[in-house]
Amino acid sequence: MSGSPKPRVGVVSFAHYHANFWSEVFAQRGALAGVFDDDVARGTEAAVRYGTRHHAALDALFATCDAVAICSETAQHAPLIAAAAARGLAILCEKPLGVSFEDCRRIEGSVAQHGAWFMQSFPKRFDPVTWAIQRTVASGDLGEVTLVRIRHGHFYGLQPDFRERWYVRQARAGGGALLDEGAHGADLLNLLFGLPATVLAETSHRALGLEVEDLATATFRWESGMLAELTASFTFAAADTSIEIYGTRGTLLVSGVDLASRDITPGPFLRLFREGGERRWAASDLVPQFKRGNFHQQNAIAFLDALAAGAPPPIPLAAGLAVGRMIDAAYRAAATGVRTLV
């Protein structure tokens, strides 16, 4: 897509709360063209807050913009992306990409058919802590990485109104904690190590008794023999270390990067042990973007900047597809109780 100094962005649905963070940025940058929401009251209220217009029809919004940011229920991503791609609009889509890997492949088809400019939302990719982790792994300081443990979740499931939300409905969300929260961990694993070969998994509905799982654990295995444990939950009352990476010559620990740990972990947030020196942790003064604030806004900022520069999407469709593939395999493994190919 050619560069545009002032992209005009339409926000499609406020079903997902992150639409508010994105709209803040679009409005501040003078890029917000309007909004559409099939919940008219919700869309109208958002339009008033952000000083724009709510369009009663999707096509009416499309006519006012050259890009869209989609924050609908996950089950609506595929048809909305197909409609936007057919109109030649650039697209930013909330994670997860689809309700299933099959759904993700349908989205891939729509984007490819129309040659659409598409950006997947994974806000942790804009956190400097993520790139510090990647640099450390790539440097070889840890030696051969043998085990990764990622715990990611929140405590909203402990709130009385949680079961009224759309993302605990299987048909609208596609899954529970594994898909919604586990997507962040799966993306980090793919970013650092590529796609795994196989997975074993377990899910649980015990804590909340919902249609979707409130807890899941998946163990991924790479061809090298490296293992990664990914645990996601809606009911972490509190937590601390979120990421553990163990290598033959060192260990990296990261905290403060999920809701369960953000507000109560004082830091340091990144600690590194290297073999050969003093046997102690080396603490970094790096503070995660999630801890500092303006976390979800980074997606919208990067989206606008890339469009204005005529640059490729900062996070490509392939990232969303990889996560969809990993999580889909984990669900199949949980359902069958056997190790499953990714």
Short mmCIF file of C-alpha atoms in Angstrom, two decimals:
data_model
loop_
_atom_site.label_atom_id
_atom_site.label_comp_id
_atom_site.label_asym_id
_atom_site.label_seq_id
_atom_site.Cartn_x
_atom_site.Cartn_y
_atom_site.Cartn_z
CA MET A 1 0.00 0.00 0.00
CA SER A 2 1.37 3.40 -0.92
CA GLY A 3 2.14 5.84 1.85
CA SER A 4 -0.55 8.20 3.06
CA PRO A 5 0.39 11.10 5.38
CA LYS A 6 -3.03 11.02 7.06
CA PRO A 7 -4.63 7.57 6.91
CA ARG A 8 -8.37 7.62 7.61
CA VAL A 9 -9.28 4.72 9.90
CA GLY A 10 -12.70 3.33 10.69
CA VAL A 11 -13.12 1.36 13.90
CA VAL A 12 -15.31 -1.71 13.41
CA SER A 13 -17.00 -2.73 16.68
CA PHE A 14 -16.32 -1.93 20.32
CA ALA A 15 -17.17 -5.48 21.41
CA HIS A 16 -13.53 -5.85 22.46
CA TYR A 17 -12.46 -3.20 24.95
CA HIS A 18 -9.16 -2.65 23.17
CA ALA A 19 -11.07 -0.66 20.55
CA ASN A 20 -11.06 2.16 23.09
CA PHE A 21 -7.26 2.24 23.31
CA TRP A 22 -6.95 2.21 19.53
CA SER A 23 -9.59 4.91 19.12
CA GLU A 24 -7.70 7.17 21.56
CA VAL A 25 -4.72 7.08 19.22
CA PHE A 26 -6.71 7.48 16.02
CA ALA A 27 -8.62 10.45 17.45
CA GLN A 28 -5.49 12.12 18.80
CA ARG A 29 -3.78 11.72 15.43
CA GLY A 30 -6.77 13.12 13.52
CA ALA A 31 -7.12 9.76 11.74
CA LEU A 32 -10.48 8.54 13.08
CA ALA A 33 -12.95 8.49 10.19
CA GLY A 34 -15.88 6.98 12.11
CA VAL A 35 -17.12 3.83 13.77
CA PHE A 36 -19.51 1.00 13.07
CA ASP A 37 -20.96 -1.30 15.70
CA ASP A 38 -23.85 -3.75 15.34
CA ASP A 39 -24.70 -2.73 18.91
CA VAL A 40 -25.96 0.72 17.97
CA ALA A 41 -26.09 2.06 21.52
CA ARG A 42 -22.51 0.97 22.19
CA GLY A 43 -21.28 2.36 18.88
CA THR A 44 -23.11 5.66 19.29
CA GLU A 45 -21.73 6.16 22.79
CA ALA A 46 -18.19 5.45 21.56
CA ALA A 47 -18.60 7.84 18.64
CA VAL A 48 -19.62 10.63 21.01
CA ARG A 49 -16.64 9.95 23.30
CA TYR A 50 -14.16 10.09 20.45
CA GLY A 51 -15.75 12.98 18.57
CA THR A 52 -16.73 11.06 15.46
CA ARG A 53 -19.78 9.54 13.79
CA HIS A 54 -21.41 6.15 14.24
CA HIS A 55 -22.45 4.65 10.89
CA ALA A 56 -25.50 2.42 10.92
CA ALA A 57 -24.21 0.42 7.93
CA LEU A 58 -20.76 -1.10 7.46
CA ASP A 59 -20.57 0.05 3.82
CA ALA A 60 -21.26 3.60 4.91
CA LEU A 61 -18.21 3.51 7.20
CA PHE A 62 -16.08 1.89 4.49
CA ALA A 63 -16.89 4.76 2.14
CA THR A 64 -15.27 7.24 4.56
CA CYS A 65 -11.94 5.53 5.16
CA ASP A 66 -8.93 3.80 3.63
CA ALA A 67 -8.22 1.53 6.61
CA VAL A 68 -10.16 -0.29 9.33
CA ALA A 69 -9.39 -1.54 12.83
CA ILE A 70 -11.48 -4.59 13.75
CA CYS A 71 -12.33 -5.21 17.42
CA SER A 72 -15.44 -7.35 17.06
CA GLU A 73 -16.23 -10.71 18.62
CA THR A 74 -13.66 -13.18 17.28
CA ALA A 75 -16.34 -15.10 15.36
CA GLN A 76 -16.99 -11.97 13.27
CA HIS A 77 -13.36 -11.44 12.21
CA ALA A 78 -13.54 -13.59 9.08
CA PRO A 79 -16.61 -11.96 7.46
CA LEU A 80 -15.53 -8.45 8.44
CA ILE A 81 -12.02 -8.96 7.07
CA ALA A 82 -13.45 -10.40 3.86
CA ALA A 83 -15.68 -7.35 3.43
CA ALA A 84 -12.87 -4.89 4.17
CA ALA A 85 -10.38 -6.67 1.93
CA ALA A 86 -12.87 -6.66 -0.95
CA ARG A 87 -13.10 -2.87 -0.61
CA GLY A 88 -9.30 -2.51 -0.77
CA LEU A 89 -8.97 -1.27 2.82
CA ALA A 90 -5.91 -1.78 5.01
CA ILE A 91 -6.77 -3.87 8.06
CA LEU A 92 -5.70 -4.05 11.70
CA CYS A 93 -7.28 -7.04 13.49
CA GLU A 94 -7.50 -7.79 17.20
CA LYS A 95 -6.09 -11.10 18.40
CA PRO A 96 -6.79 -13.96 18.17
CA LEU A 97 -7.05 -14.03 14.39
CA GLY A 98 -9.95 -16.52 14.26
CA VAL A 99 -12.04 -18.92 16.32
CA SER A 100 -10.18 -21.90 14.82
CA PHE A 101 -7.29 -22.60 12.48
CA GLU A 102 -9.81 -23.29 9.72
CA ASP A 103 -11.23 -19.82 10.37
CA CYS A 104 -7.71 -18.37 10.19
CA ARG A 105 -7.16 -20.02 6.82
CA ARG A 106 -10.39 -18.48 5.51
CA ILE A 107 -9.06 -15.08 6.56
CA GLU A 108 -5.76 -15.85 4.84
CA GLY A 109 -7.71 -16.62 1.67
CA SER A 110 -9.62 -13.33 1.77
CA VAL A 111 -6.45 -11.30 2.33
CA ALA A 112 -4.60 -13.11 -0.46
CA GLN A 113 -7.48 -12.87 -2.92
CA HIS A 114 -7.62 -9.09 -2.68
CA GLY A 115 -3.96 -8.41 -1.91
CA ALA A 116 -5.01 -6.63 1.29
CA TRP A 117 -2.56 -4.87 3.58
CA PHE A 118 -3.11 -6.72 6.87
CA MET A 119 -1.67 -6.24 10.35
CA GLN A 120 -2.25 -8.69 13.20
CA SER A 121 -2.52 -7.26 16.71
CA PHE A 122 0.02 -8.70 19.14
CA PRO A 123 0.88 -5.76 21.43
CA LYS A 124 3.67 -7.58 23.24
CA ARG A 125 5.72 -7.30 20.06
CA PHE A 126 5.99 -3.57 20.76
CA ASP A 127 7.21 -4.07 24.33
CA PRO A 128 10.98 -3.50 24.66
CA VAL A 129 11.10 -6.43 27.08
CA THR A 130 10.11 -8.78 24.23
CA TRP A 131 13.05 -7.62 22.14
CA ALA A 132 15.41 -7.85 25.11
CA ILE A 133 14.32 -11.49 25.47
CA GLN A 134 14.88 -12.11 21.76
CA ARG A 135 18.35 -10.51 21.82
CA THR A 136 19.35 -12.58 24.84
CA VAL A 137 18.21 -15.84 23.26
CA ALA A 138 19.81 -14.98 19.90
CA SER A 139 23.11 -13.96 21.55
CA GLY A 140 23.76 -17.50 22.76
CA ASP A 141 24.34 -16.27 26.33
CA LEU A 142 21.87 -18.87 27.58
CA GLY A 143 23.54 -21.68 25.63
CA GLU A 144 21.13 -24.20 24.16
CA VAL A 145 17.62 -23.44 25.36
CA THR A 146 16.08 -26.62 26.74
CA LEU A 147 12.94 -25.43 28.54
CA VAL A 148 10.61 -22.43 28.37
CA ARG A 149 7.75 -21.83 30.79
CA ILE A 150 5.17 -19.13 30.08
CA ARG A 151 2.32 -18.32 32.45
CA HIS A 152 -0.14 -15.72 31.19
CA GLY A 153 -3.51 -14.75 32.58
CA HIS A 154 -5.72 -12.41 34.57
CA PHE A 155 -8.14 -12.32 37.48
CA TYR A 156 -11.29 -11.09 35.71
CA GLY A 157 -12.83 -14.53 36.02
CA LEU A 158 -13.10 -13.86 39.76
CA GLN A 159 -15.39 -10.88 39.14
CA PRO A 160 -19.18 -11.43 39.39
CA ASP A 161 -20.03 -10.15 35.90
CA PHE A 162 -17.38 -12.15 34.03
CA ARG A 163 -19.75 -14.88 32.91
CA GLU A 164 -21.90 -12.28 31.12
CA ARG A 165 -19.14 -11.34 28.69
CA TRP A 166 -19.13 -12.48 25.07
CA TYR A 167 -15.67 -14.02 25.23
CA VAL A 168 -16.85 -16.79 27.53
CA ARG A 169 -19.29 -17.95 24.81
CA GLN A 170 -17.83 -20.71 22.65
CA ALA A 171 -19.68 -19.69 19.50
CA ARG A 172 -18.59 -16.06 19.73
CA ALA A 173 -15.05 -16.40 21.12
CA GLY A 174 -13.95 -19.79 19.81
CA GLY A 175 -12.35 -20.80 23.09
CA GLY A 176 -11.44 -19.67 26.57
CA ALA A 177 -8.20 -18.95 28.40
CA LEU A 178 -6.05 -21.02 26.06
CA LEU A 179 -7.09 -19.01 23.00
CA ASP A 180 -7.60 -15.59 24.55
CA GLU A 181 -4.64 -15.45 26.94
CA GLY A 182 -2.52 -18.27 25.58
CA ALA A 183 -2.27 -16.49 22.23
CA HIS A 184 0.27 -14.07 23.73
CA GLY A 185 2.53 -16.86 24.92
CA ALA A 186 2.17 -18.83 21.69
CA ASP A 187 3.19 -15.76 19.70
CA LEU A 188 6.30 -15.28 21.83
CA LEU A 189 7.28 -18.91 21.38
CA ASN A 190 6.84 -18.69 17.62
CA LEU A 191 8.76 -15.41 17.48
CA LEU A 192 11.72 -16.85 19.40
CA PHE A 193 11.84 -20.44 18.18
CA GLY A 194 9.48 -20.92 15.23
CA LEU A 195 6.66 -23.42 15.13
CA PRO A 196 6.90 -26.47 17.40
CA ALA A 197 6.47 -30.01 16.10
CA THR A 198 3.97 -31.49 18.57
CA VAL A 199 1.86 -30.65 21.62
CA LEU A 200 0.22 -32.28 24.63
CA ALA A 201 -2.47 -30.32 26.47
CA GLU A 202 -5.09 -30.27 29.20
CA THR A 203 -7.98 -27.86 29.76
CA SER A 204 -10.20 -27.32 32.80
CA HIS A 205 -13.62 -25.71 33.39
CA ARG A 206 -13.58 -26.47 37.12
CA ALA A 207 -13.09 -23.01 38.62
CA LEU A 208 -15.87 -21.17 36.76
CA GLY A 209 -17.99 -23.87 35.12
CA LEU A 210 -18.30 -21.94 31.84
CA GLU A 211 -18.77 -23.10 28.25
CA VAL A 212 -15.09 -22.36 27.67
CA GLU A 213 -12.06 -23.41 29.70
CA ASP A 214 -10.85 -21.12 32.48
CA LEU A 215 -7.49 -22.90 32.72
CA ALA A 216 -5.25 -24.69 30.23
CA THR A 217 -1.74 -26.05 30.03
CA ALA A 218 -0.02 -27.03 26.78
CA THR A 219 3.42 -28.58 26.45
CA PHE A 220 4.97 -27.95 23.05
CA ARG A 221 7.96 -29.89 21.72
CA TRP A 222 10.36 -28.78 18.99
CA GLU A 223 12.38 -31.05 16.69
CA SER A 224 15.47 -30.09 18.70
CA GLY A 225 13.92 -31.61 21.82
CA MET A 226 13.25 -28.24 23.44
CA LEU A 227 10.07 -28.15 25.53
CA ALA A 228 7.81 -25.20 26.33
CA GLU A 229 5.03 -25.16 28.89
CA LEU A 230 2.28 -22.63 28.22
CA THR A 231 -0.29 -22.05 30.98
CA ALA A 232 -3.22 -19.65 30.64
CA SER A 233 -5.99 -18.82 33.09
CA PHE A 234 -8.88 -16.45 33.81
CA THR A 235 -8.52 -16.97 37.59
CA PHE A 236 -5.01 -16.00 38.69
CA ALA A 237 -5.67 -13.99 41.86
CA ALA A 238 -2.02 -12.92 41.79
CA ALA A 239 1.21 -14.01 40.14
CA ASP A 240 4.81 -12.99 39.64
CA THR A 241 7.30 -14.48 37.18
CA SER A 242 5.60 -14.82 33.81
CA ILE A 243 8.36 -16.14 31.55
CA GLU A 244 11.20 -18.54 32.39
CA ILE A 245 13.81 -19.52 29.79
CA TYR A 246 16.33 -22.17 30.79
CA GLY A 247 19.49 -22.83 28.79
CA THR A 248 22.63 -24.88 29.26
CA ARG A 249 24.64 -21.76 30.20
CA GLY A 250 22.08 -19.40 31.67
CA THR A 251 18.54 -18.57 32.73
CA LEU A 252 16.26 -15.61 31.97
CA LEU A 253 13.27 -14.65 34.15
CA VAL A 254 10.65 -12.03 33.23
CA SER A 255 7.79 -10.61 35.32
CA GLY A 256 5.23 -7.81 35.17
CA VAL A 257 4.01 -8.66 31.67
CA ASP A 258 0.52 -9.99 32.40
CA LEU A 259 -2.41 -8.65 34.42
CA ALA A 260 -1.91 -11.10 37.27
CA SER A 261 1.55 -9.69 37.99
CA ARG A 262 1.55 -6.16 36.58
CA ASP A 263 0.28 -4.21 39.59
CA ILE A 264 1.92 -6.12 42.43
CA THR A 265 5.38 -7.00 41.11
CA PRO A 266 7.81 -4.21 42.09
CA GLY A 267 10.73 -5.23 39.88
CA PRO A 268 13.33 -5.84 38.70
CA PHE A 269 11.29 -7.24 35.83
CA LEU A 270 14.05 -8.95 33.89
CA ARG A 271 16.72 -11.05 35.59
CA LEU A 272 19.51 -12.95 33.90
CA PHE A 273 21.90 -15.60 35.17
CA ARG A 274 25.02 -16.42 33.13
CA GLU A 275 27.27 -19.33 33.89
CA GLY A 276 30.90 -18.45 34.59
CA GLY A 277 30.45 -15.36 36.73
CA GLU A 278 29.22 -14.79 40.24
CA ARG A 279 26.36 -17.10 41.10
CA ARG A 280 23.68 -14.42 41.32
CA TRP A 281 21.03 -12.72 39.24
CA ALA A 282 21.97 -9.76 37.07
CA ALA A 283 19.00 -7.41 37.24
CA SER A 284 17.99 -5.18 34.34
CA ASP A 285 16.44 -1.74 34.85
CA LEU A 286 14.17 -2.27 31.82
CA VAL A 287 10.48 -1.71 32.66
CA PRO A 288 7.87 -3.50 30.52
CA GLN A 289 5.56 -1.36 28.39
CA PHE A 290 2.67 -3.17 30.07
CA LYS A 291 3.83 -1.86 33.44
CA ARG A 292 4.43 1.70 32.16
CA GLY A 293 1.05 2.08 30.44
CA ASN A 294 -0.07 2.90 26.88
CA PHE A 295 0.39 -0.78 26.10
CA HIS A 296 -2.48 -1.58 23.74
CA GLN A 297 -2.15 1.83 22.11
CA GLN A 298 1.12 0.67 20.53
CA ASN A 299 -0.78 -1.41 17.96
CA ALA A 300 -2.64 1.64 16.69
CA ILE A 301 0.49 3.81 16.67
CA ALA A 302 2.44 1.24 14.65
CA PHE A 303 -0.52 0.76 12.29
CA LEU A 304 -0.75 4.48 11.50
CA ASP A 305 3.00 4.90 11.19
CA ALA A 306 3.34 1.99 8.77
CA LEU A 307 0.44 3.20 6.61
CA ALA A 308 1.82 6.74 6.49
CA ALA A 309 5.24 5.44 5.47
CA GLY A 310 3.93 2.93 2.94
CA ALA A 311 5.75 0.25 4.92
CA PRO A 312 4.90 -3.45 5.28
CA PRO A 313 2.68 -4.50 8.20
CA PRO A 314 4.72 -4.48 11.45
CA ILE A 315 3.08 -7.77 12.44
CA PRO A 316 2.10 -9.90 9.44
CA LEU A 317 -0.81 -12.25 8.94
CA ALA A 318 1.64 -15.15 9.26
CA ALA A 319 2.00 -14.38 12.98
CA GLY A 320 -1.73 -14.75 13.55
CA LEU A 321 -1.80 -17.93 11.47
CA ALA A 322 1.06 -19.48 13.46
CA VAL A 323 -0.70 -18.82 16.76
CA GLY A 324 -3.97 -20.16 15.36
CA ARG A 325 -2.18 -23.32 14.31
CA MET A 326 -0.50 -23.84 17.69
CA ILE A 327 -3.62 -23.22 19.76
CA ASP A 328 -5.80 -25.35 17.46
CA ALA A 329 -3.37 -28.26 17.84
CA ALA A 330 -3.41 -27.80 21.62
CA TYR A 331 -7.21 -27.99 21.70
CA ARG A 332 -7.12 -31.17 19.61
CA ALA A 333 -4.52 -32.66 21.94
CA ALA A 334 -6.66 -31.81 24.98
CA ALA A 335 -9.72 -33.39 23.37
CA THR A 336 -7.97 -36.64 22.44
CA GLY A 337 -5.45 -36.95 25.25
CA VAL A 338 -2.65 -37.79 22.80
CA ARG A 339 0.38 -35.91 21.47
CA THR A 340 -0.72 -34.00 18.40
CA LEU A 341 1.16 -32.61 15.40
CA VAL A 342 1.18 -28.82 15.18
#
